[in-house]
Coordinates of C-alpha atoms (C1' of nucleotides) in Angstrom, one line a residue:
Chain W
X1 CA -5.6 17.3 -12.4
X2 CA -2.4 15.9 -13.8
X3 CA -1.0 13.7 -11.1
X4 CA 2.0 11.6 -11.8
X5 CA 3.2 8.9 -9.5
X6 CA 6.3 6.8 -9.3
X7 CA 5.2 3.3 -9.9
X8 CA 7.6 0.7 -8.5
X9 CA 6.2 -1.9 -10.9
X10 CA 7.2 0.2 -13.9
X11 CA 10.3 1.8 -12.3
X12 CA 9.2 5.3 -13.4
X13 CA 6.6 8.0 -13.0
X14 CA 3.4 7.7 -14.9
X15 CA 0.1 9.5 -15.2
X16 CA -2.3 8.6 -12.4
X17 CA -5.5 7.3 -14.0
X18 CA -7.7 5.4 -11.6
X19 CA -9.6 2.3 -12.6
X20 CA -12.9 4.0 -11.9
X21 CA -12.9 7.7 -12.9
X22 CA -13.2 10.0 -9.9
X23 CA -12.6 7.2 -7.4
X24 CA -9.5 5.9 -5.9
X25 CA -9.0 2.6 -4.0
X26 CA -5.9 2.3 -1.9
X27 CA -4.4 -0.2 0.4
X28 CA -1.4 0.4 2.7
X29 CA 0.3 -2.2 4.7
X30 CA -0.1 -1.4 8.3
X31 CA 1.9 -2.9 11.1
X32 CA 2.4 -6.2 12.7
X33 CA 1.2 -5.4 16.2
X34 CA 3.8 -6.8 18.6
X35 CA 5.7 -3.7 19.7
X36 CA 5.6 0.1 19.8
X37 CA 6.0 1.9 16.5
X38 CA 9.2 3.7 15.7
X39 CA 10.0 6.7 13.5
X40 CA 10.1 4.5 10.4
X41 CA 6.4 3.6 10.9
X42 CA 5.7 7.2 11.6
X43 CA 7.1 8.2 8.2
X44 CA 5.3 5.5 6.2
X45 CA 2.0 6.4 7.8
X46 CA 2.5 10.1 7.5
X47 CA 3.5 9.7 3.8
X48 CA 0.4 7.8 2.9
X49 CA -1.8 10.1 5.1
X50 CA -0.6 12.8 2.7
X51 CA -1.4 10.7 -0.4
X52 CA -4.9 10.1 1.1
X53 CA -5.4 13.8 1.9
X54 CA -4.1 15.1 -1.4
X55 CA -6.2 12.7 -3.4
X56 CA -9.2 13.9 -1.5
X57 CA -8.2 17.5 -2.0
X58 CA -7.9 16.8 -5.7
X59 CA -11.5 15.8 -5.7
X60 CA -11.3 12.0 -5.7
X61 CA -13.6 9.8 -3.7
X62 CA -11.0 7.8 -1.9
X63 CA -11.4 4.5 -0.1
X64 CA -8.3 4.0 2.1
X65 CA -7.6 0.6 3.8
X66 CA -4.8 0.2 6.3
X67 CA -4.7 -3.1 8.0
X68 CA -3.5 -4.5 11.3
X69 CA -1.6 -7.8 11.1
X70 CA -2.6 -9.2 14.4
X71 CA -1.6 -12.9 13.9
X72 CA 2.0 -13.7 13.2
X73 CA 5.1 -15.5 14.5
X74 CA 6.5 -12.4 16.2
X75 CA 3.3 -11.8 18.0
X76 CA 3.1 -15.3 19.3
X77 CA 6.7 -15.3 20.4
X78 CA 6.4 -11.9 22.1
X79 CA 3.2 -13.0 23.9
X80 CA 4.9 -16.2 25.0
X81 CA 7.8 -14.2 26.4
X82 CA 5.4 -12.2 28.4
X83 CA 3.1 -15.1 29.3
X84 CA 0.0 -13.5 27.9
X85 CA -2.4 -14.6 25.1
X86 CA -1.3 -13.3 21.7
X87 CA -4.7 -11.7 21.3
X88 CA -4.1 -9.6 24.4
X89 CA -0.7 -8.6 23.1
X90 CA -2.1 -7.6 19.7
X91 CA -4.9 -5.7 21.3
X92 CA -2.4 -3.7 23.5
X93 CA -0.3 -2.7 20.5
X94 CA -3.3 -1.9 18.3
X95 CA -4.3 0.6 20.9
X96 CA -0.8 1.9 21.1
X97 CA -0.7 2.3 17.3
X98 CA -4.0 4.1 17.3
X99 CA -2.8 6.5 20.0
X100 CA 0.5 7.2 18.1
X101 CA -1.3 7.8 14.8
X102 CA -3.8 10.1 16.4
X103 CA -1.0 12.0 18.1
X104 CA 0.7 12.5 14.8
X105 CA -2.6 13.9 13.4
X106 CA -3.3 11.2 10.8
X107 CA -6.7 11.0 9.2
X108 CA -8.5 7.8 9.9
X109 CA -8.5 5.4 7.0
X110 CA -11.9 4.3 5.6
X111 CA -11.3 0.8 6.8
X112 CA -8.8 -0.6 9.4
X113 CA -9.3 -4.4 9.1
X114 CA -7.6 -6.9 11.3
X115 CA -6.2 -10.1 9.8
X116 CA -8.0 -12.3 12.4
X117 CA -11.3 -10.9 11.2
X118 CA -10.7 -12.2 7.7
X119 CA -9.7 -15.8 8.4
X120 CA -12.6 -17.2 6.3
X121 CA -11.6 -15.1 3.4
X122 CA -8.0 -16.2 3.8
X123 CA -9.0 -19.8 3.9
X124 CA -11.1 -19.3 0.8
X125 CA -8.2 -17.7 -1.0
X126 CA -5.9 -20.5 -0.1
X127 CA -8.4 -23.0 -1.3
X128 CA -8.7 -21.3 -4.6
X129 CA -4.9 -21.3 -5.0
X130 CA -4.7 -25.0 -4.4
X131 CA -7.6 -25.7 -6.8
X132 CA -5.8 -23.7 -9.5
X133 CA -2.6 -25.7 -8.9
X134 CA -0.7 -22.7 -7.6
X135 CA -0.4 -24.0 -4.0
X136 CA 0.0 -27.3 -2.3
X137 CA -0.6 -28.8 1.1
X138 CA 2.2 -30.5 3.1
X139 CA 1.6 -31.8 6.6
X140 CA -0.9 -29.2 7.4
X141 CA 1.1 -26.3 5.9
X142 CA 0.1 -24.8 2.6
X143 CA 2.7 -23.3 0.3
X144 CA 2.6 -21.1 -2.7
X145 CA 4.4 -22.7 -5.6
X146 CA 6.3 -19.9 -7.3
X147 CA 7.2 -22.0 -10.3
X148 CA 3.6 -21.9 -11.3
X149 CA 3.6 -18.1 -11.3
X150 CA 5.8 -16.9 -14.2
X151 CA 5.5 -13.2 -13.1
X152 CA 7.1 -13.9 -9.8
X153 CA 9.7 -11.2 -9.0
X154 CA 8.2 -8.7 -11.5
X155 CA 7.9 -6.0 -8.8
X156 CA 11.3 -6.4 -7.1
X157 CA 13.0 -7.2 -10.5
X158 CA 15.1 -9.9 -9.1
X159 CA 16.7 -12.9 -10.8
X160 CA 15.2 -16.3 -9.8
X161 CA 18.5 -18.2 -10.3
X162 CA 20.4 -15.8 -8.1
X163 CA 17.6 -15.9 -5.5
X164 CA 17.7 -19.7 -5.4
X165 CA 21.4 -19.7 -4.9
X166 CA 21.0 -18.2 -1.5
X167 CA 17.6 -19.6 -0.6
X168 CA 17.3 -22.1 2.3
X169 CA 14.5 -24.3 3.5
X170 CA 14.0 -23.9 7.2
X171 CA 13.9 -27.0 9.4
X172 CA 10.4 -28.4 9.5
X173 CA 9.2 -26.8 6.3
X174 CA 8.0 -29.0 3.5
X175 CA 8.7 -26.8 0.6
X176 CA 9.0 -28.2 -2.9
X177 CA 11.1 -25.2 -3.9
X178 CA 13.1 -23.1 -1.5
X179 CA 11.5 -19.9 -2.8
X180 CA 8.0 -21.1 -2.1
X181 CA 6.3 -19.3 0.8
X182 CA 3.7 -20.3 3.4
X183 CA 0.1 -19.4 2.8
X184 CA -1.1 -21.4 5.8
X185 CA 0.8 -22.8 8.8
X186 CA -0.2 -25.8 10.8
X187 CA -0.6 -24.9 14.4
X188 CA 1.9 -26.0 16.9
X189 CA 0.7 -26.9 20.4
X190 CA -0.4 -23.9 22.3
X191 CA -0.6 -21.6 19.3
X192 CA -3.7 -19.7 18.4
X193 CA -5.4 -21.5 15.5
X194 CA -8.4 -21.8 13.3
X195 CA -10.0 -24.8 11.7
X196 CA -9.3 -25.3 8.1
X197 CA -9.5 -27.9 5.4
X198 CA -5.8 -28.6 6.2
X199 CA -6.4 -28.9 9.9
X200 CA -5.9 -26.4 12.7
X201 CA -3.6 -23.6 11.7
X202 CA -3.1 -19.9 11.0
X203 CA -2.4 -17.7 8.1
X204 CA 1.1 -17.1 6.7
X205 CA 2.5 -13.6 6.7
X206 CA 1.5 -12.4 3.3
X207 CA -1.9 -13.9 2.6
X208 CA -3.8 -11.6 5.0
X209 CA -3.2 -8.5 2.8
X210 CA -4.3 -10.2 -0.3
X211 CA -7.5 -11.3 1.5
X212 CA -8.3 -8.0 3.1
X213 CA -7.6 -5.9 0.1
X214 CA -9.8 -7.9 -2.2
X215 CA -12.5 -8.1 0.4
X216 CA -12.6 -4.4 0.8
X217 CA -11.4 -3.0 -2.5
X218 CA -12.1 -5.7 -5.0
X219 CA -9.7 -7.9 -7.0
X220 CA -8.1 -4.9 -8.7
X221 CA -7.4 -1.6 -7.1
X222 CA -5.5 1.6 -7.7
X223 CA -2.8 2.1 -5.2
X224 CA -0.9 -0.2 -2.9
X225 CA 1.6 1.4 -0.5
X226 CA 4.2 0.6 2.1
X227 CA 7.8 1.0 2.9
X228 CA 10.5 0.0 0.5
X229 CA 11.4 -3.0 2.6
X230 CA 8.1 -4.6 1.8
X231 CA 8.8 -4.8 -1.9
X232 CA 10.4 -8.2 -1.4
X233 CA 9.1 -10.5 -0.3
X234 CA 5.8 -9.1 1.1
X235 CA 4.4 -7.3 -1.9
X236 CA 5.9 -9.7 -4.4
X237 CA 4.1 -12.5 -2.7
X238 CA 0.9 -10.5 -2.5
X239 CA 0.9 -10.1 -6.2
X240 CA 1.5 -13.9 -6.7
X241 CA -1.3 -14.8 -4.4
X242 CA -3.9 -12.3 -5.7
X243 CA -3.2 -12.5 -9.4
X244 CA -2.7 -16.2 -9.1
X245 CA -6.2 -16.5 -7.6
X246 CA -8.1 -14.0 -9.7
X247 CA -6.2 -14.0 -12.9
X248 CA -6.7 -10.2 -12.9
X249 CA -4.2 -7.4 -12.4
X250 CA -3.9 -6.9 -8.7
X251 CA -2.7 -3.3 -8.3
X252 CA -2.2 -0.5 -10.8
X253 CA 0.2 1.7 -8.9
X254 CA 2.7 0.5 -6.3
X255 CA 4.1 3.3 -4.1
X256 CA 7.0 2.8 -1.7
X257 CA 8.4 5.2 0.8
X258 CA 12.1 5.5 1.6
X259 CA 13.7 4.7 4.9
X260 CA 14.4 6.7 8.0
X261 CA 18.1 6.6 8.6
X262 CA 20.2 7.2 11.7
X263 CA 23.7 8.2 10.9
X264 CA 23.3 7.1 7.3
X265 CA 22.0 3.7 8.3
X266 CA 18.5 2.4 8.1
X267 CA 16.6 2.6 11.3
X268 CA 15.4 -0.8 12.1
X269 CA 14.5 -3.2 14.9
X270 CA 17.2 -5.6 14.0
X271 CA 19.9 -2.9 14.2
X272 CA 18.4 -1.6 17.4
X273 CA 18.9 2.0 16.3
X274 CA 15.3 2.9 16.5
X275 CA 13.4 5.6 18.3
X276 CA 9.8 4.9 19.2
X277 CA 7.2 7.5 18.3
X278 CA 6.3 7.9 22.0
X279 CA 9.9 8.6 22.9
X280 CA 10.2 11.2 20.2
X281 CA 7.0 12.9 21.2
X282 CA 8.3 13.4 24.7
X283 CA 10.7 15.9 23.1
X284 CA 9.1 17.2 20.0
X285 CA 5.7 18.4 19.0
X286 CA 4.0 15.9 16.7
X287 CA 3.6 18.6 14.0
X288 CA 7.4 18.9 14.0
X289 CA 7.7 15.2 13.2
X290 CA 5.2 15.6 10.4
X291 CA 7.0 18.7 9.1
X292 CA 10.3 16.9 9.2
X293 CA 9.0 14.0 7.3
X294 CA 7.4 16.2 4.6
X295 CA 10.5 18.4 4.0
X296 CA 12.0 15.5 2.1
X297 CA 10.5 13.7 -0.8
X298 CA 8.8 10.5 0.3
X299 CA 11.0 8.2 -1.8
X300 CA 14.3 9.7 -0.5
X301 CA 15.9 8.6 2.7
X302 CA 15.7 11.0 5.6
X303 CA 18.2 11.3 8.4
X304 CA 16.8 11.3 11.8
X305 CA 18.7 13.6 14.2
X306 CA 18.2 16.2 16.8
X307 CA 19.7 18.8 14.5
X308 CA 17.3 18.0 11.7
X309 CA 14.3 18.0 14.0
X310 CA 15.4 21.3 15.4
X311 CA 15.6 22.7 12.0
X312 CA 12.1 21.5 11.4
X313 CA 11.0 23.2 14.6
X314 CA 12.5 26.5 13.3
X315 CA 10.8 26.1 10.0
X316 CA 7.5 25.4 11.5
X317 CA 7.9 28.3 13.9
X318 CA 8.5 30.6 10.9
X319 CA 5.1 29.6 9.6
X320 CA 3.3 30.0 12.8
X321 CA 4.9 33.4 13.5
X322 CA 3.8 34.6 10.0
X323 CA 0.3 33.3 10.5
X324 CA 0.2 35.0 13.9
X325 CA 1.4 38.3 12.4
X326 CA -1.1 38.1 9.6
X327 CA -3.9 37.4 12.0
X328 CA -3.0 40.5 14.0
X329 CA -2.4 42.7 11.0
X330 CA -5.8 42.2 9.5
X331 CA -7.8 41.9 12.7
X332 CA -11.0 43.9 12.7
X333 CA -10.5 45.1 9.2
X334 CA -13.1 44.5 6.5
X335 CA -11.6 42.3 3.9
X336 CA -12.5 42.9 0.3
X337 CA -14.0 39.9 -1.3
X338 CA -13.0 38.2 -4.5
X339 CA -10.2 36.1 -5.9
X340 CA -6.7 37.0 -5.2
X341 CA -4.0 36.6 -7.8
X342 CA -1.2 35.8 -5.2
X343 CA -3.3 33.2 -3.5
X344 CA -4.3 31.5 -6.8
X345 CA -0.7 31.5 -7.9
X346 CA 0.3 29.9 -4.6
X347 CA -2.3 27.2 -5.0
X348 CA -1.2 26.5 -8.5
X349 CA 2.4 26.1 -7.5
X350 CA 1.3 23.9 -4.6
X351 CA -0.8 21.6 -6.9
X352 CA 2.0 21.4 -9.5
X353 CA 4.4 20.3 -6.8
X354 CA 2.0 17.7 -5.3
X355 CA 1.0 16.5 -8.8
X356 CA 4.6 15.6 -9.4
X357 CA 4.7 12.4 -7.3
X358 CA 3.6 14.1 -4.1
X359 CA 6.6 16.5 -3.9
X360 CA 5.8 17.8 -0.5
X361 CA 9.3 19.3 -0.1
X362 CA 8.8 21.5 -3.1
X363 CA 5.2 22.3 -2.0
X364 CA 6.4 23.5 1.4
X365 CA 9.0 25.6 -0.4
X366 CA 6.2 27.4 -2.2
X367 CA 4.3 27.9 1.1
X368 CA 7.5 29.5 2.5
X369 CA 7.2 31.9 -0.4
X370 CA 3.7 32.8 0.7
X371 CA 5.1 33.4 4.2
X372 CA 7.6 35.8 2.9
X373 CA 5.0 37.7 0.9
X374 CA 2.8 38.0 4.0
X375 CA 5.7 39.3 6.1
X376 CA 6.7 41.8 3.5
X377 CA 3.3 43.2 3.0
X378 CA 2.4 43.4 6.6
X379 CA 5.5 45.4 7.4
X380 CA 4.7 48.0 4.7
X381 CA 4.0 51.5 6.0
X382 CA 0.3 52.2 6.5
X383 CA -0.5 48.6 5.6
X384 CA -3.9 48.8 7.2
X385 CA -5.0 51.6 5.0
X386 CA -4.1 49.8 1.8
X387 CA -7.1 47.5 0.9
X388 CA -5.3 45.7 -1.8
X389 CA -2.5 44.7 0.5
X390 CA -4.9 43.7 3.2
X391 CA -6.8 41.6 0.7
X392 CA -3.7 39.8 -0.4
X393 CA -2.5 39.1 3.1
X394 CA -5.9 37.8 4.1
X395 CA -6.1 35.6 1.0
X396 CA -2.6 34.2 1.5
X397 CA -3.3 33.6 5.1
X398 CA -6.4 31.6 4.2
X399 CA -4.7 29.8 1.4
X400 CA -1.7 28.7 3.5
X401 CA -4.1 27.3 6.1
X402 CA -6.1 25.5 3.4
X403 CA -3.1 24.0 1.7
X404 CA -1.4 23.4 5.0
X405 CA -4.4 21.2 5.9
X406 CA -3.7 19.1 2.9
X407 CA -0.3 18.4 4.5
X408 CA -1.8 18.1 7.9
X409 CA 0.0 21.2 9.0
X410 CA -0.8 24.5 10.7
X411 CA -3.9 23.2 12.3
X412 CA -3.1 24.8 15.7
X413 CA -3.9 28.3 16.8
X414 CA -0.6 30.2 16.3
X415 CA -0.5 31.7 19.7
X416 CA -1.2 28.4 21.4
X417 CA 1.4 26.6 19.3
X418 CA 4.1 29.2 19.8
X419 CA 3.4 29.5 23.5
X420 CA 3.7 25.7 23.9
X421 CA 7.0 25.6 22.1
X422 CA 8.3 28.5 24.2
X423 CA 7.2 26.9 27.5
X424 CA 8.6 23.6 26.4
X425 CA 11.9 25.3 25.6
X426 CA 11.9 27.2 28.8
X427 CA 11.3 24.0 30.7
X428 CA 14.3 22.4 29.1
X429 CA 16.4 25.4 29.9
X430 CA 15.4 25.0 33.6
X431 CA 13.6 28.3 33.8
X432 CA 10.1 29.2 34.7
X433 CA 7.7 31.6 33.0
X434 CA 7.2 33.5 36.2
X435 CA 10.9 34.1 36.6
X436 CA 11.1 35.5 33.1
X437 CA 8.1 37.7 33.5
X438 CA 9.6 39.1 36.7
X439 CA 12.7 40.1 34.9
X440 CA 10.7 41.6 32.1
X441 CA 8.9 43.8 34.7
X442 CA 12.1 44.8 36.2
X443 CA 13.5 45.7 32.8
X444 CA 10.4 47.7 31.9
X445 CA 10.9 49.8 35.0
X446 CA 14.5 50.3 34.2
X447 CA 13.6 51.4 30.7
X448 CA 11.0 53.8 31.9
X449 CA 13.7 55.4 34.1
X450 CA 16.0 55.4 31.0
X451 CA 18.3 53.1 32.8
X452 CA 19.3 51.3 29.7
X453 CA 22.4 49.9 31.1
X454 CA 20.3 47.9 33.6
X455 CA 17.7 47.0 30.9
X456 CA 20.4 45.7 28.6
X457 CA 22.0 43.8 31.4
X458 CA 18.7 41.9 31.9
X459 CA 18.4 41.3 28.2
X460 CA 21.9 39.9 28.1
X461 CA 21.5 37.7 31.2
X462 CA 18.4 36.1 29.7
X463 CA 20.0 35.9 26.3
X464 CA 22.9 33.8 27.5
X465 CA 20.4 31.4 29.1
X466 CA 18.7 31.1 25.7
X467 CA 15.7 33.5 26.1
X468 CA 15.3 36.3 23.7
X469 CA 13.3 39.4 24.8
X470 CA 11.2 41.0 22.1
X471 CA 10.1 44.7 22.5
X472 CA 7.1 45.9 20.6
X473 CA 4.6 48.7 20.9
X474 CA 2.3 46.3 22.7
X475 CA 4.9 45.5 25.3
X476 CA 7.7 43.0 25.8
X477 CA 7.4 39.3 25.1
X478 CA 9.9 36.6 25.0
X479 CA 10.9 33.5 23.0
X480 CA 13.3 30.7 23.0
X481 CA 16.3 31.3 20.8
Chain F
rG1 C1' 28.0 -12.2 -5.6
rG2 C1' 22.9 -10.5 -7.8
rC3 C1' 19.5 -6.5 -8.2
rC4 C1' 18.5 -1.3 -6.8
rC5 C1' 19.3 3.7 -5.0
rC6 C1' 22.1 7.9 -3.7
rG7 C1' 26.4 11.7 -3.9
rU8 C1' 23.4 19.4 -5.4
rC9 C1' 26.0 26.0 -1.2
rG10 C1' 28.7 25.2 6.0
rC11 C1' 24.0 22.0 7.2
rC12 C1' 18.9 20.2 5.5
rA13 C1' 16.7 19.9 0.7
rA14 C1' 13.9 20.6 -4.4
rG15 C1' 15.3 20.3 -9.3
rU16 C1' 15.8 14.2 -14.2
rG17 C1' 18.0 18.0 -21.2
rG18 C1' 17.6 24.7 -21.6
rU19 C1' 21.1 27.2 -18.2
rA20 C1' 20.8 25.8 -9.9
rA21 C1' 13.5 26.5 -5.4
rG22 C1' 13.1 26.9 -0.3
rG23 C1' 14.7 26.5 5.0
rC24 C1' 18.7 26.9 8.7
rA25 C1' 23.5 29.1 9.4
rG26 C1' 26.8 33.5 7.6
rA27 C1' 27.9 38.9 5.6
rG28 C1' 26.0 43.7 4.8
rG29 C1' 21.6 47.4 4.7
rU30 C1' 16.6 49.0 6.6
rC31 C1' 13.9 48.9 11.3
rU32 C1' 15.1 49.3 16.9
rG33 C1' 17.2 53.4 22.9
rC34 C1' 19.7 48.6 22.4
rA35 C1' 18.1 43.9 20.6
rA36 C1' 15.0 40.3 18.3
rA37 C1' 11.6 39.4 14.5
rA38 C1' 10.6 40.9 9.7
rU39 C1' 12.5 42.6 5.1
rC40 C1' 16.2 43.7 1.1
rU41 C1' 20.9 42.4 -1.0
rC42 C1' 25.0 38.8 -1.3
rU43 C1' 27.1 33.6 -1.0
rA44 C1' 27.0 26.8 -5.2
rU45 C1' 27.9 25.0 -11.9
rC46 C1' 25.8 20.3 -9.1
rA47 C1' 31.7 13.6 -6.2
rC48 C1' 35.4 12.8 -10.3
rC49 C1' 36.7 11.5 -15.5
rA50 C1' 35.3 10.7 -20.5
rG51 C1' 31.3 10.9 -24.0
rU52 C1' 26.3 12.2 -26.5
rU53 C1' 24.0 17.1 -27.6
rC54 C1' 23.4 23.6 -30.2
rG55 C1' 22.9 22.9 -24.9
rA56 C1' 23.5 18.2 -19.1
rA57 C1' 23.2 18.6 -12.2
rU58 C1' 19.7 16.2 -15.4
rC59 C1' 21.3 11.1 -20.9
rU60 C1' 25.6 7.2 -21.7
rG61 C1' 30.2 4.8 -20.0
rG62 C1' 33.8 4.5 -16.3
rU63 C1' 36.1 5.8 -11.4
rC64 C1' 35.6 6.9 -6.2
rG65 C1' 32.4 7.2 -1.9
rG66 C1' 27.7 6.1 0.9
rG67 C1' 23.3 3.2 1.4
rG68 C1' 19.4 -0.5 0.7
rC69 C1' 17.1 -5.3 -0.6
rC70 C1' 18.4 -10.6 -1.3
rU71 C1' 16.3 -13.4 6.5
rC72 C1' 11.8 -10.3 10.2
rC73 C1' 11.4 -5.1 9.1
rA74 C1' 7.6 1.0 7.3

RNA sequence: GGCCCCGUCGCCAAGUGGUAAGGCAGAGGUCUGCAAAAUCUCUAUCACCAGUUCGAAUCUGGUCGGGGCCUCCA
């Protein structure tokens, strides 16, 4: 085990060495539940699902916390717009989030706390910060005083003077310094609120993550993840709150994933150029989304486009076809037991790639090598009579499934997956399976009568519509081009 | 303006000092009645310029181009 991770705090890769040997505690910022998730959320969650899976695969006992922020200005505003209680709105989008994540095949985190379940912890944390002189109350609001925390901006590496130049105090705020941020907000009429030493109010945006992470993982933990856009101010503020309160290092490794772009521009709500997960899933299999995300390194930007998703579909199809062929090729054969050099080699390459800051793109490249080997061996003459080849194909097949599972890939039965893609494609071409099957029958007759002109005519007519006919000793099948 | 990131084959994308993974697309061969799939072979000197070095896509400086954060954002 030689995992190296890129730590935003340090600005470079370093050896991963958890606080407690053999155990990993990780916290990932979830979503503020006021709307459907888009592709950017999908990426972040898939990325950290892989971190979670790989750490488990590497033998760690992982405690993974991913929160729901279910109290926030945006939730309140959206609920008011719709004339429903903010709790109902939050509930609706928590369910939507859960559905989306399940559809994408994410493993359930160990804990999925909600901010509203941790209000007592939040209040206690704010109290501590006030007692330590790091926060102050003003008209029912409580603010964190960044001047009292010298390490402020250590994560985002910004310059305080420059930041102050552009900082503003919003109307109604009682900040001593424009860069101070709210820990607790006094309730306005009609807003959801909790009693506190400062009157009725609710948590500010950042405090809930500090409270939930320390409640579930302790004052110091190993990994904290999220999208790059959370580095400032969210994660910066978490550090200030948590380290300010405990005096201990908050997080050992900060991991941040890159954005999803559309036409080279960040996909975001404010730009309005986003696609929700549910919209995308209408058109693409969830595994294609996952494959797409994993074919780039998690810190790089990825460009969301139909062309790129279609390439992912093709890549994934290549895997499933190879797995399908392998299954058929070794069916009903006795497989020699024992380690297999090719399979061991593949696993080593895979681990090396993943150990290098979760380089899933490289890891998938290695899995493609395994596919090529399988295809090559299976097509050798008298394959079934060569035990060493059969053993290698069997072992590689197993290994690809095993390693694929670490990436959350290849979990479907190949025939089912391939069929589904084909039917979906057929559907989008405006054809029916029955119509295709009918033409295949007709062509079969033509071929039996050696009427190859007619046979080729049928092939060609389907081909121009986008359907490819595949002849094999077992009969004729079809696939979408 | 400040801070940060990126620019690798037609496209996507690894590679952060030792001589360019992989996928898609393309060309040719094998296979096939034909075709597809598969497989084999072939296709890049890494935006540009100047340095450091025995050696750089990889380090330094500069130029050009793109993007991000600095306000809610995965």
